[in-house]
PDB file of C-alpha atoms in Angstrom:
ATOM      1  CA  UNK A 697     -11.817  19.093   7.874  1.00  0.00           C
ATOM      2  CA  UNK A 698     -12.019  18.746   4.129  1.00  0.00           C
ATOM      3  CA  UNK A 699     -10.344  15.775   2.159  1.00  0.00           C
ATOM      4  CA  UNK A 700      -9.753  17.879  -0.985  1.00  0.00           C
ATOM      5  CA  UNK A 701      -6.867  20.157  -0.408  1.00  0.00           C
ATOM      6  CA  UNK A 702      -3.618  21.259  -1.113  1.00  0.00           C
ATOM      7  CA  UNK A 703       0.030  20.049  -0.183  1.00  0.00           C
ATOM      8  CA  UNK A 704       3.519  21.466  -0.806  1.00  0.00           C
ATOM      9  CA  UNK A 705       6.179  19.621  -1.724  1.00  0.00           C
ATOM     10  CA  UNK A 706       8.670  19.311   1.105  1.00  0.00           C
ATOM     11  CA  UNK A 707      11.433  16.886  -0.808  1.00  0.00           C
ATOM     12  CA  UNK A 708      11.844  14.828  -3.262  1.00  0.00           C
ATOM     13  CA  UNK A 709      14.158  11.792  -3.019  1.00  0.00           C
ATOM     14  CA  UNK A 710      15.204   9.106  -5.990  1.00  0.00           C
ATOM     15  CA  UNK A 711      15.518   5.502  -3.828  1.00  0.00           C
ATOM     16  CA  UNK A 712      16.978   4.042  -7.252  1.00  0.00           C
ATOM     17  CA  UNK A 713      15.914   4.546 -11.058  1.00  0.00           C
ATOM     18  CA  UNK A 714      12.610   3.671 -11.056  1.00  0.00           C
ATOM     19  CA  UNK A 715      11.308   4.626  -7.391  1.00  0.00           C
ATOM     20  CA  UNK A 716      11.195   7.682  -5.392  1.00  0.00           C
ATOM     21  CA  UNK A 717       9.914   9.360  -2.080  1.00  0.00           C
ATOM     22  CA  UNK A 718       7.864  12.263  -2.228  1.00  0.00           C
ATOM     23  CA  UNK A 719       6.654  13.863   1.118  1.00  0.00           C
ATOM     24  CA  UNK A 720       3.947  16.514   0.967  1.00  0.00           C
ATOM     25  CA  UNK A 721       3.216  19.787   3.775  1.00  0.00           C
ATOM     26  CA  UNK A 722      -0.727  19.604   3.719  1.00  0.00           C
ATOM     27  CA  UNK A 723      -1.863  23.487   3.695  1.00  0.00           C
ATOM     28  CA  UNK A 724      -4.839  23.084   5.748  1.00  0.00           C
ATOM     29  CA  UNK A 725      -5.507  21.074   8.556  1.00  0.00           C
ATOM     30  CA  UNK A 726      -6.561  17.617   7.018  1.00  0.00           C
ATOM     31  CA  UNK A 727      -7.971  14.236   8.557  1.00  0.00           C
ATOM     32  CA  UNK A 728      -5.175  11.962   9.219  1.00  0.00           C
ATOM     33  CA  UNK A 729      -4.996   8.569   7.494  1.00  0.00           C
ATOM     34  CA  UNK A 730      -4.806   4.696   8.451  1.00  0.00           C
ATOM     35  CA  UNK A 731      -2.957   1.967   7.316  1.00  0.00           C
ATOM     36  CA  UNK A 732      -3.874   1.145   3.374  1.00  0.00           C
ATOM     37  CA  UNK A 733      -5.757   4.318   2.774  1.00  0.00           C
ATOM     38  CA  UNK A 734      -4.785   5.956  -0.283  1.00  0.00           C
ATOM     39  CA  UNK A 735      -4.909   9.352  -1.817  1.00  0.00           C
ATOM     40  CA  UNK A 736      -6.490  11.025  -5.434  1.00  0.00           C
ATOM     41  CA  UNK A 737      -2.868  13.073  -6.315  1.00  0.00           C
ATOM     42  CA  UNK A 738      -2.975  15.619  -9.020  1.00  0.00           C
ATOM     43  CA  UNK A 739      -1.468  18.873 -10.610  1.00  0.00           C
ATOM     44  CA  UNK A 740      -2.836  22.380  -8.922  1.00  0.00           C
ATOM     45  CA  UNK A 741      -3.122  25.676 -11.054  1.00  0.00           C
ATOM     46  CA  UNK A 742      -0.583  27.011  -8.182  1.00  0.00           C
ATOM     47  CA  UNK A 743       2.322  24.502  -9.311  1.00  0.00           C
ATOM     48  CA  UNK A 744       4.573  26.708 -10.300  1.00  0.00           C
ATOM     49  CA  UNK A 745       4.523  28.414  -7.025  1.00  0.00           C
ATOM     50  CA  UNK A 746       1.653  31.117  -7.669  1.00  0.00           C
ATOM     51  CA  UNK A 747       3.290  32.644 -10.843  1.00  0.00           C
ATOM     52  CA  UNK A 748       1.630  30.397 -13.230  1.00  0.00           C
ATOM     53  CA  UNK A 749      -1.518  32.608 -14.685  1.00  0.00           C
ATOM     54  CA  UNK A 750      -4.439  32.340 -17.356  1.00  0.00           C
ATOM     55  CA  UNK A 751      -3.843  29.709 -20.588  1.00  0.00           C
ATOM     56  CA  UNK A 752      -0.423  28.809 -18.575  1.00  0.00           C
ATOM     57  CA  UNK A 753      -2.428  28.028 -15.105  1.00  0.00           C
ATOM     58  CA  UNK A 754      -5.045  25.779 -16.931  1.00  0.00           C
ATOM     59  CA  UNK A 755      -2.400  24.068 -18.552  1.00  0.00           C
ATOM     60  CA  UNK A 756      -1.020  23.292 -15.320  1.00  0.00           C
ATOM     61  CA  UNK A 757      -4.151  22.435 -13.764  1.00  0.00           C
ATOM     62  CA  UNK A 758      -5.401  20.245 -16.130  1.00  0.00           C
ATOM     63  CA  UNK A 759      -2.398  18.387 -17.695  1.00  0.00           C
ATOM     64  CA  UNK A 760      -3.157  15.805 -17.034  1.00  0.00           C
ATOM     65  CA  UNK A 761      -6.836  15.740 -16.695  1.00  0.00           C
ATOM     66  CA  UNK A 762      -7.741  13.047 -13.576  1.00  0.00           C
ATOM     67  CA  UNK A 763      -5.737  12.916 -10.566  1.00  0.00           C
ATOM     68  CA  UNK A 764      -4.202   9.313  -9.780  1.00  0.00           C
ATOM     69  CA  UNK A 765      -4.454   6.950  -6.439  1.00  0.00           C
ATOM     70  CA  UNK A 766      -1.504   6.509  -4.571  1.00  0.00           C
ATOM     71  CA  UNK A 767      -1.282   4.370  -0.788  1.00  0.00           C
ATOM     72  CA  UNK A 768      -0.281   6.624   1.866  1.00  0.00           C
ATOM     73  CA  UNK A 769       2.981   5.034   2.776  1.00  0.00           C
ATOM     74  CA  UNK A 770       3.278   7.449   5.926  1.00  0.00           C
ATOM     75  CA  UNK A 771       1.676  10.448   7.812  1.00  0.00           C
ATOM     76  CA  UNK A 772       4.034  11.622  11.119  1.00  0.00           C
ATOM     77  CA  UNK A 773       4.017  13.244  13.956  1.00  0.00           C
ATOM     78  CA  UNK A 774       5.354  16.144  11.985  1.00  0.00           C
ATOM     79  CA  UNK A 775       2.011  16.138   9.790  1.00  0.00           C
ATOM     80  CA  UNK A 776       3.886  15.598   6.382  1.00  0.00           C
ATOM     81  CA  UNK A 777       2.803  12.906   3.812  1.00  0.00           C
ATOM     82  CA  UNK A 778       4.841  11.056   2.539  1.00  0.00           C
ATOM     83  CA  UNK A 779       4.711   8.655  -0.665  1.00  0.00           C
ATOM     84  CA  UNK A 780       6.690   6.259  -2.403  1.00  0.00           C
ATOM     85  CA  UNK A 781       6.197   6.000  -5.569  1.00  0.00           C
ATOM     86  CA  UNK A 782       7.473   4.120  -8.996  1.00  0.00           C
ATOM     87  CA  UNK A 783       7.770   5.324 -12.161  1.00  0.00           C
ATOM     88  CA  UNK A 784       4.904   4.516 -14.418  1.00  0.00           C
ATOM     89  CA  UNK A 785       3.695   6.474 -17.122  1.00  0.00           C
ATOM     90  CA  UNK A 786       3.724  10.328 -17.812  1.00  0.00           C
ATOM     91  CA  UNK A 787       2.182  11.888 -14.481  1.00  0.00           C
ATOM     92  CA  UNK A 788       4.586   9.791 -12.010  1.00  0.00           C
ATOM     93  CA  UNK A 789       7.249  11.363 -14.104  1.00  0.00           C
ATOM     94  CA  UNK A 790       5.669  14.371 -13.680  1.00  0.00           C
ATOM     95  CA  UNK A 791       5.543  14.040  -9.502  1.00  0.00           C
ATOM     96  CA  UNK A 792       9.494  12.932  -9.698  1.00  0.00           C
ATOM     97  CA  UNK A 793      10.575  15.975 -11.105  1.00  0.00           C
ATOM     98  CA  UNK A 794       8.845  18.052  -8.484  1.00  0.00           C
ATOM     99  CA  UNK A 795      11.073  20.396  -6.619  1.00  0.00           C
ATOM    100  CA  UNK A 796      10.382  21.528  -2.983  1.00  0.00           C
ATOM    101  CA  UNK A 797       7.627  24.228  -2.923  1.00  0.00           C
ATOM    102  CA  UNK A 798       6.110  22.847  -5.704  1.00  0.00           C
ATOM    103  CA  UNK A 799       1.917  22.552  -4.711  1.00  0.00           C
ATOM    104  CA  UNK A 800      -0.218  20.099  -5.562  1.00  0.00           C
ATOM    105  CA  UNK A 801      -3.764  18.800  -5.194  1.00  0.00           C
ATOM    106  CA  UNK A 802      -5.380  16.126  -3.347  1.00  0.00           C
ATOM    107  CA  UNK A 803      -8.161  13.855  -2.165  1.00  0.00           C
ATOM    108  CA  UNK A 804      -8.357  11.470   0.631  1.00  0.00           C
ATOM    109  CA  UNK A 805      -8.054  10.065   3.050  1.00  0.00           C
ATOM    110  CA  UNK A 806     -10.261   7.903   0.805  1.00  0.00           C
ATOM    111  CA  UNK A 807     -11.100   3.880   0.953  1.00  0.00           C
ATOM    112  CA  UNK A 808     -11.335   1.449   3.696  1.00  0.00           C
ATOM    113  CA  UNK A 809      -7.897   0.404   5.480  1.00  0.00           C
ATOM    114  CA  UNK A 810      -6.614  -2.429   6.770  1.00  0.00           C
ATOM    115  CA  UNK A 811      -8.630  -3.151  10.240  1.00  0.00           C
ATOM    116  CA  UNK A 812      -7.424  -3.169  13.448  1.00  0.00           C
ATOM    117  CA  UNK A 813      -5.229  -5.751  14.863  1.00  0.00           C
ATOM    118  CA  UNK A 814      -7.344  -7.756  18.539  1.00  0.00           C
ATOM    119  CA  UNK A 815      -5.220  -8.063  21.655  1.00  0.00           C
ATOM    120  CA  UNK A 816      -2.944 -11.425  21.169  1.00  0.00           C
ATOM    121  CA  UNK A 817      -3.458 -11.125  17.600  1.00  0.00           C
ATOM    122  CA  UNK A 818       0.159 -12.059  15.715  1.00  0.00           C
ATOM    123  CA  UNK A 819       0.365  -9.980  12.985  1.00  0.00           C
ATOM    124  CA  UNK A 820       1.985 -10.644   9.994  1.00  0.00           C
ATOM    125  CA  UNK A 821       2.808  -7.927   7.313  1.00  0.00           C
ATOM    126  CA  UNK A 822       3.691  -9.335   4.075  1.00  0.00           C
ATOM    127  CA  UNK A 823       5.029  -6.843   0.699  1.00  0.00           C
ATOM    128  CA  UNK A 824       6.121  -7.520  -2.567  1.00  0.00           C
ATOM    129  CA  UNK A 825       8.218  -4.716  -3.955  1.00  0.00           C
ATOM    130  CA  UNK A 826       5.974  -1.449  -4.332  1.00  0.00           C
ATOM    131  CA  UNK A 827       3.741  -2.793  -2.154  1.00  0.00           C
ATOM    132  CA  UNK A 828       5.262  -1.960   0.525  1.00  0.00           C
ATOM    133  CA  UNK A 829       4.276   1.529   0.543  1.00  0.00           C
ATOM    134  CA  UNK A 830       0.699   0.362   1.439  1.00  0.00           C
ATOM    135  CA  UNK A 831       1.940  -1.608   4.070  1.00  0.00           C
ATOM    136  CA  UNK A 832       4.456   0.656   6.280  1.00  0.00           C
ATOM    137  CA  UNK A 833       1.811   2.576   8.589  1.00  0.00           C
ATOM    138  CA  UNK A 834       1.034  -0.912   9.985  1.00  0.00           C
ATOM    139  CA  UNK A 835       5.002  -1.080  11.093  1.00  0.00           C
ATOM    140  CA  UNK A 836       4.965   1.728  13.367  1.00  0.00           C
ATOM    141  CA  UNK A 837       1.292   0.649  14.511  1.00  0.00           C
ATOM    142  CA  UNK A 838       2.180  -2.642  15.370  1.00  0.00           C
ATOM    143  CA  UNK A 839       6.257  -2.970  16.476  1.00  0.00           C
ATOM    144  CA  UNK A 840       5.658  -5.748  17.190  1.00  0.00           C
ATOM    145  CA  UNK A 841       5.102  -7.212  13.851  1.00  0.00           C
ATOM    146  CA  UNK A 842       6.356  -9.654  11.676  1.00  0.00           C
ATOM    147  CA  UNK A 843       7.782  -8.073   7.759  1.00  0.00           C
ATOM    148  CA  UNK A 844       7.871 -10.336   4.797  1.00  0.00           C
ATOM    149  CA  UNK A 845       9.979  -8.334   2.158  1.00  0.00           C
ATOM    150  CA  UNK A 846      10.080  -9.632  -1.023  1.00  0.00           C
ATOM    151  CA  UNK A 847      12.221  -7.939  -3.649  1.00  0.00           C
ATOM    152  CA  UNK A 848      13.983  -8.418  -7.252  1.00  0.00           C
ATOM    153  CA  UNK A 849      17.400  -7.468  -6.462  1.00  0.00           C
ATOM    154  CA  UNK A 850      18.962  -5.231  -3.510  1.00  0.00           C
ATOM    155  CA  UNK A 851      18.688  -1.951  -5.246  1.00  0.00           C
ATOM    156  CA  UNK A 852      14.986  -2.412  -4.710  1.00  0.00           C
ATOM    157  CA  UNK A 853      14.618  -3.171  -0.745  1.00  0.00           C
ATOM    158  CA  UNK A 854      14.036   0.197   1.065  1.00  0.00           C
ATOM    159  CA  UNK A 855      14.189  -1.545   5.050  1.00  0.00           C
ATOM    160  CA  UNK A 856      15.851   1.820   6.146  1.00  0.00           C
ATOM    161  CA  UNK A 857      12.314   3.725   5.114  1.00  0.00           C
ATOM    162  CA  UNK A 858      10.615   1.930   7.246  1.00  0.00           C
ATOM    163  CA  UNK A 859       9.509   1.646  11.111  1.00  0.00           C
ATOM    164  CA  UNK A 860      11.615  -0.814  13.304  1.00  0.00           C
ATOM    165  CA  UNK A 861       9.836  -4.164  13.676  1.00  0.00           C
ATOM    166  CA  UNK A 862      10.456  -7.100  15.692  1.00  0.00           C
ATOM    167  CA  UNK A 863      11.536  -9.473  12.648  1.00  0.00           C
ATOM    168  CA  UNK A 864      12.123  -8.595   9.148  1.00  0.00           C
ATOM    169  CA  UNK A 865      12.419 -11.544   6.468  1.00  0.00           C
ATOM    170  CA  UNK A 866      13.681 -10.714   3.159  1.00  0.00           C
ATOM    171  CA  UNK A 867      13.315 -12.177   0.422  1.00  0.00           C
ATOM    172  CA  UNK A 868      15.064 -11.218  -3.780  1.00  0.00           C
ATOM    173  CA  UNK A 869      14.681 -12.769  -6.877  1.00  0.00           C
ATOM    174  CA  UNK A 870      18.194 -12.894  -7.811  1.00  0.00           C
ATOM    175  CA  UNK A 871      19.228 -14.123  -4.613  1.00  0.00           C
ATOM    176  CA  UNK A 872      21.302 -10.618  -4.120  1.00  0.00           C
ATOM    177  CA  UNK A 873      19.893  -9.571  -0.574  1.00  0.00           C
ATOM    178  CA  UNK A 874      18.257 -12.103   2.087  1.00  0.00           C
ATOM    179  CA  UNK A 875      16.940 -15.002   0.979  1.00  0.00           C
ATOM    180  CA  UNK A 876      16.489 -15.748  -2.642  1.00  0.00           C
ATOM    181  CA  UNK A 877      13.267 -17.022  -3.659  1.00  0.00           C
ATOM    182  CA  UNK A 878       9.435 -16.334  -3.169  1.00  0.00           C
ATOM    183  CA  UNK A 879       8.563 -14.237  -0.290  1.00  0.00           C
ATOM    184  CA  UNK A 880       5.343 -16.406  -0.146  1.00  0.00           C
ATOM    185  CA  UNK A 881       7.422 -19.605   0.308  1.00  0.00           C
ATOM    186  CA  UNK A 882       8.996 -18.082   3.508  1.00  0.00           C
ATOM    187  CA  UNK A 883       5.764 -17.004   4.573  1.00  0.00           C
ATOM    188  CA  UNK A 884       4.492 -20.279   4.551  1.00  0.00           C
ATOM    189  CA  UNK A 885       7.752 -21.745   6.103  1.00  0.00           C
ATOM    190  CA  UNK A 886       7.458 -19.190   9.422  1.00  0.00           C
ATOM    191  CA  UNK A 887       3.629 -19.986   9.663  1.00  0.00           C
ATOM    192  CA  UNK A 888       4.363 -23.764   9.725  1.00  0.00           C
ATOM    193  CA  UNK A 889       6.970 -23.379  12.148  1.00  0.00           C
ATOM    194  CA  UNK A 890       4.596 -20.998  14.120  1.00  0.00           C
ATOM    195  CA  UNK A 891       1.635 -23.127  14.439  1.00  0.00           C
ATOM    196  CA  UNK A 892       3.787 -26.218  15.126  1.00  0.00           C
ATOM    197  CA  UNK A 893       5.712 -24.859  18.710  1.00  0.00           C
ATOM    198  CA  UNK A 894       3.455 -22.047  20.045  1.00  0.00           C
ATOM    199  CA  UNK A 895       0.060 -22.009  22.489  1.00  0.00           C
ATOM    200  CA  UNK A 896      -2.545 -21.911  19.696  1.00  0.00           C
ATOM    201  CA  UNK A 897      -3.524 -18.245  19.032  1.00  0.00           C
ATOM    202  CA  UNK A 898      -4.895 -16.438  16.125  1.00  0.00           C
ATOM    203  CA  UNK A 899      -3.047 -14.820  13.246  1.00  0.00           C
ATOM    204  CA  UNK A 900      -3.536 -11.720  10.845  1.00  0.00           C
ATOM    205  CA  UNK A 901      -1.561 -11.408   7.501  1.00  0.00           C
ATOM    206  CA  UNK A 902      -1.964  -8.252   5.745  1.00  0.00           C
ATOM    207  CA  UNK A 903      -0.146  -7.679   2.577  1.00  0.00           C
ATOM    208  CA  UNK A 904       0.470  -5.508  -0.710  1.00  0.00           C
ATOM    209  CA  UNK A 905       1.913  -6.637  -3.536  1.00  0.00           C
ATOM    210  CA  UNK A 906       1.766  -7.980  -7.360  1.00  0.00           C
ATOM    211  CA  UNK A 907      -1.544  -9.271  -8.602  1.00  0.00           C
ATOM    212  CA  UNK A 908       0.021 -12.752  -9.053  1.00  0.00           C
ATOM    213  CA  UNK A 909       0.815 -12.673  -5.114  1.00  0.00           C
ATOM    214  CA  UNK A 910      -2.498 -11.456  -4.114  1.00  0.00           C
ATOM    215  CA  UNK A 911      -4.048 -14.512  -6.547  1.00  0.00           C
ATOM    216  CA  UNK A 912      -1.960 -17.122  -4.231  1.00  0.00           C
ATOM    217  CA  UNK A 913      -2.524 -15.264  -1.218  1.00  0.00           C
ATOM    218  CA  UNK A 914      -5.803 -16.080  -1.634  1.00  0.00           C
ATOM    219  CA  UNK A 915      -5.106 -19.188  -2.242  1.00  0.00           C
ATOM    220  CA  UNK A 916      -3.408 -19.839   0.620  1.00  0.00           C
ATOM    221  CA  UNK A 917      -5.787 -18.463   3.211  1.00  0.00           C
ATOM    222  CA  UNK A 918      -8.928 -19.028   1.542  1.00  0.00           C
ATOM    223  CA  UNK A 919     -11.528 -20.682   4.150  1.00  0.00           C
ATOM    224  CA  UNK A 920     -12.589 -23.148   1.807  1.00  0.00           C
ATOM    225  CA  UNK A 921      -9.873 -25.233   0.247  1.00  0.00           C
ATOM    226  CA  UNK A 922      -6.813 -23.295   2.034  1.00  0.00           C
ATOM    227  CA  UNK A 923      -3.549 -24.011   3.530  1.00  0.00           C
ATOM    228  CA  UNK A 924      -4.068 -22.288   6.263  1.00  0.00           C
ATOM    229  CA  UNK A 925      -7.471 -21.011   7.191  1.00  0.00           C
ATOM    230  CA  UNK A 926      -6.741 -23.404  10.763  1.00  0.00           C
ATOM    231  CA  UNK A 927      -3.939 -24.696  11.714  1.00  0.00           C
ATOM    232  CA  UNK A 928      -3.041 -26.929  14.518  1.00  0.00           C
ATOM    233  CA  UNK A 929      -5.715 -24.970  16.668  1.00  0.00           C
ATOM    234  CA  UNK A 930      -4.597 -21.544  15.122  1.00  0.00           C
ATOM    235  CA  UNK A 931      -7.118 -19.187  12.972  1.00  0.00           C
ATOM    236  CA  UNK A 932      -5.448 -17.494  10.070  1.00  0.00           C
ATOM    237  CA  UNK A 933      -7.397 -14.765   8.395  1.00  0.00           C
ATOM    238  CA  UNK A 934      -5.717 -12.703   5.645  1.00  0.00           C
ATOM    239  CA  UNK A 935      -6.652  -9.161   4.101  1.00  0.00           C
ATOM    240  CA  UNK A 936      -4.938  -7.943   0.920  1.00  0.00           C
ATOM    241  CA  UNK A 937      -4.492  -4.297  -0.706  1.00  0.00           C
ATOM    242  CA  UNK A 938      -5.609  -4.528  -4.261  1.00  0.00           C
ATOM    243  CA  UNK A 939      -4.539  -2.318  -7.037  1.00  0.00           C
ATOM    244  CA  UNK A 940      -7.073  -1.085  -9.827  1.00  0.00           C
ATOM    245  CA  UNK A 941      -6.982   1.473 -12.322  1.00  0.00           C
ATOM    246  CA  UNK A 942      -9.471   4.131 -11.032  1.00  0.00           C
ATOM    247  CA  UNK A 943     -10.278   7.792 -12.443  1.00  0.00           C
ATOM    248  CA  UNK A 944     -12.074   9.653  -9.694  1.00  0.00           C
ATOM    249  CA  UNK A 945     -11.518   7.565  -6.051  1.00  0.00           C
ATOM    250  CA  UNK A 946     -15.442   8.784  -5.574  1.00  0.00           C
ATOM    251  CA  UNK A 947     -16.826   5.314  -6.741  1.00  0.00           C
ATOM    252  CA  UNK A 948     -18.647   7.787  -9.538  1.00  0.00           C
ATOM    253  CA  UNK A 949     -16.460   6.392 -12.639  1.00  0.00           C
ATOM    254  CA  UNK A 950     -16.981   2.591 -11.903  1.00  0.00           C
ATOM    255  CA  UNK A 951     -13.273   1.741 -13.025  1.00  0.00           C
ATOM    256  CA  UNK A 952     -11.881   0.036 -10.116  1.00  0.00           C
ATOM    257  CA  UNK A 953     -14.668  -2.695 -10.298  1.00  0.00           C
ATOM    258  CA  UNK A 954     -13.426  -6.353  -8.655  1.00  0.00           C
ATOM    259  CA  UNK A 955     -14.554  -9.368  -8.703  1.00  0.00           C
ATOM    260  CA  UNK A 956     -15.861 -10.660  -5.324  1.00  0.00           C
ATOM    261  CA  UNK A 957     -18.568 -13.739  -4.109  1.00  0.00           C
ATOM    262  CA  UNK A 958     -20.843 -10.943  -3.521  1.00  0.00           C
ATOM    263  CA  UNK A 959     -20.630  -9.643  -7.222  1.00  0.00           C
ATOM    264  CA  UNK A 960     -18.468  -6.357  -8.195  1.00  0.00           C
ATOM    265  CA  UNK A 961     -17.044  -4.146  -5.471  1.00  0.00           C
ATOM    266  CA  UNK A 962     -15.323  -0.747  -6.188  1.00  0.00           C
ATOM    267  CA  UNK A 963     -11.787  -0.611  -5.017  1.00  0.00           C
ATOM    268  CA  UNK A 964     -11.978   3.101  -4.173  1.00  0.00           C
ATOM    269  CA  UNK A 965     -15.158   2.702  -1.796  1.00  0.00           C
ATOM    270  CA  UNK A 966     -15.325  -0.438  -0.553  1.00  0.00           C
ATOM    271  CA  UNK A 967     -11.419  -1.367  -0.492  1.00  0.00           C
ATOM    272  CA  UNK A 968      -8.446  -1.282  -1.670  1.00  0.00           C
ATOM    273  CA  UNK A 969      -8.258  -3.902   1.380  1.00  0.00           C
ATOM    274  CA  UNK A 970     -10.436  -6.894   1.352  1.00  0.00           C
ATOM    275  CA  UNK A 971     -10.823 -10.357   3.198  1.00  0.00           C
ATOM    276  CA  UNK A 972      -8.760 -13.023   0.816  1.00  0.00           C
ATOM    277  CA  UNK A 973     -12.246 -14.833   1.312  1.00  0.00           C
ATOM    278  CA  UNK A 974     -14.574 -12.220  -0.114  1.00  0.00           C
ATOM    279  CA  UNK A 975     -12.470 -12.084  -3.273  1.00  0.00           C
ATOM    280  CA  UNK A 976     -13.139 -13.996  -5.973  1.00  0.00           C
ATOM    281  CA  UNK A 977      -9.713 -15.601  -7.330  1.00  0.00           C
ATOM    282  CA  UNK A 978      -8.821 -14.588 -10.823  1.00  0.00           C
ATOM    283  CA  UNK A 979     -11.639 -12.065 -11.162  1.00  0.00           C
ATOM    284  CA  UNK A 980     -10.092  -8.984  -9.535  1.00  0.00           C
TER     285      UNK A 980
END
């Protein structure tokens, strides 16, 4: 199975102004995608449905030039893709104006996902606003899971998108849904209370989200210097999905370079999900 092919737009659904869901009919049988994986999205010369042809079909195939990543927020039983998506710059504009049969071309599976969960593991799934596209695949993988939400305002939580879980804690800035306040100060709050009254285990926190969470997620969980690398006879190991500009997903254009105790790392090949530990903090 090839990871460059082509997918039809199957709908296209506004969440609120600046988010939407698109969800894709790969035309070819394609290799089916984990949790955190991502895909190289971009115009096809057959985007008009077919009746695009010669200066008009490499207008549309090449306008604009490079294809961009998006996280795979979903991939079902049905075999559709599906992507949420905000509005940022001209070519997400472009993808939320898409109608249904609209075709477009893609790459991926591509990068390293988050990995999988041990028996008796707790896991912990923790998003702050977009990030939660990166995240979802875990929630039907794991039901059992714990979801830290954090959100501006209520117009921006999207719960009913998402896989049932066993807890969901939600968190807004403006206090207008759940909790108000940092989704990282609940976070802390439920491990705290976790460690303190349960048979010592071992917990995984995976999570998506602004580059000023990531920092103090790594912070948090660091080994060295941590809260919470061990707690009252619990381990606590954290992974994060970073976000980096990247051009070609390949690891040929070297623009998704970060910052890591072993020297640069490429986002696209050897992420977007890394150990908190291997990362160096304010470098990525």
């Amino acid at each position: 199975m090839s990871r460059q092919f082509r997918a039809e737009v199957v709908s296209n659904e506004r969440l609120n102004e600046e988010v939407f869901m698109l969800c894709l009919r790969p035309l070819s049988e394609v290799v089916r995608p984990s949790a955190g994986q991502f895909y190289m999205v971009g115009r096809s010369g057959a985007l008009e449905g077919g009746a695009a042809s010669g200066a008009a079909m490499v207008a549309a195939t090449f306008d604009p030039l490079l294809k961009r990543p998006f996280s795979c927020m979903d991939y079902g039983s049905d075999g559709l893709l599906h992507f949420m998506i905000k509005l940022h710059g001209r070519f997400t504009g472009i993808l939320s104006a898409c109608t249904p049969g609209t075709v477009l071309e893609l790459i991926g599976p591509l990068g390293n996902g988050f990995p999988a969960v041990g028996t008796g593991e707790v896991l912990v799934v923790v998003a702050g606003g977009i990030g939660i596209a990166s995240v979802a695949m875990l929630l039907r993988d794991y039901p059992e899971s714990v979801l830290f939400y954090g959100v501006r305002s209520v117009g921006d939580l999207f719960v009913g998108k998402l896989p049932s879980v066993a807890r969901v804690c939600v968190t807004s800035d403006d206090g207008s849904v759940g909790d108000k306040g940092n989704v990282l100060e609940q976070l802390h709050r439920y491990i705290v209370s976790t460690t303190s009254t349960a048979t010592p285990g071992a917990i995984r926190v995976y999570a998506c989200g602004p580059h000023a969470m990531t920092q103090r997620l790594c912070e948090m969980f660091a080994s060295k210097d941590g809260d919470f690398p061990r707690v009252n006879g619990w381990t606590v190991e954290a992974f994060v999905s970073v976000e980096e500009r990247m051009a070609c997903g390949a690891a040929a254009c070297l623009g998704c370079a970060v910052s890591t105790v072993n020297g640069y790392r490429l986002a696209c090949k050897d992420g977007p999900v890394f150990n908190v530990n291997d990362l160096n903090l304010g470098g990525s």
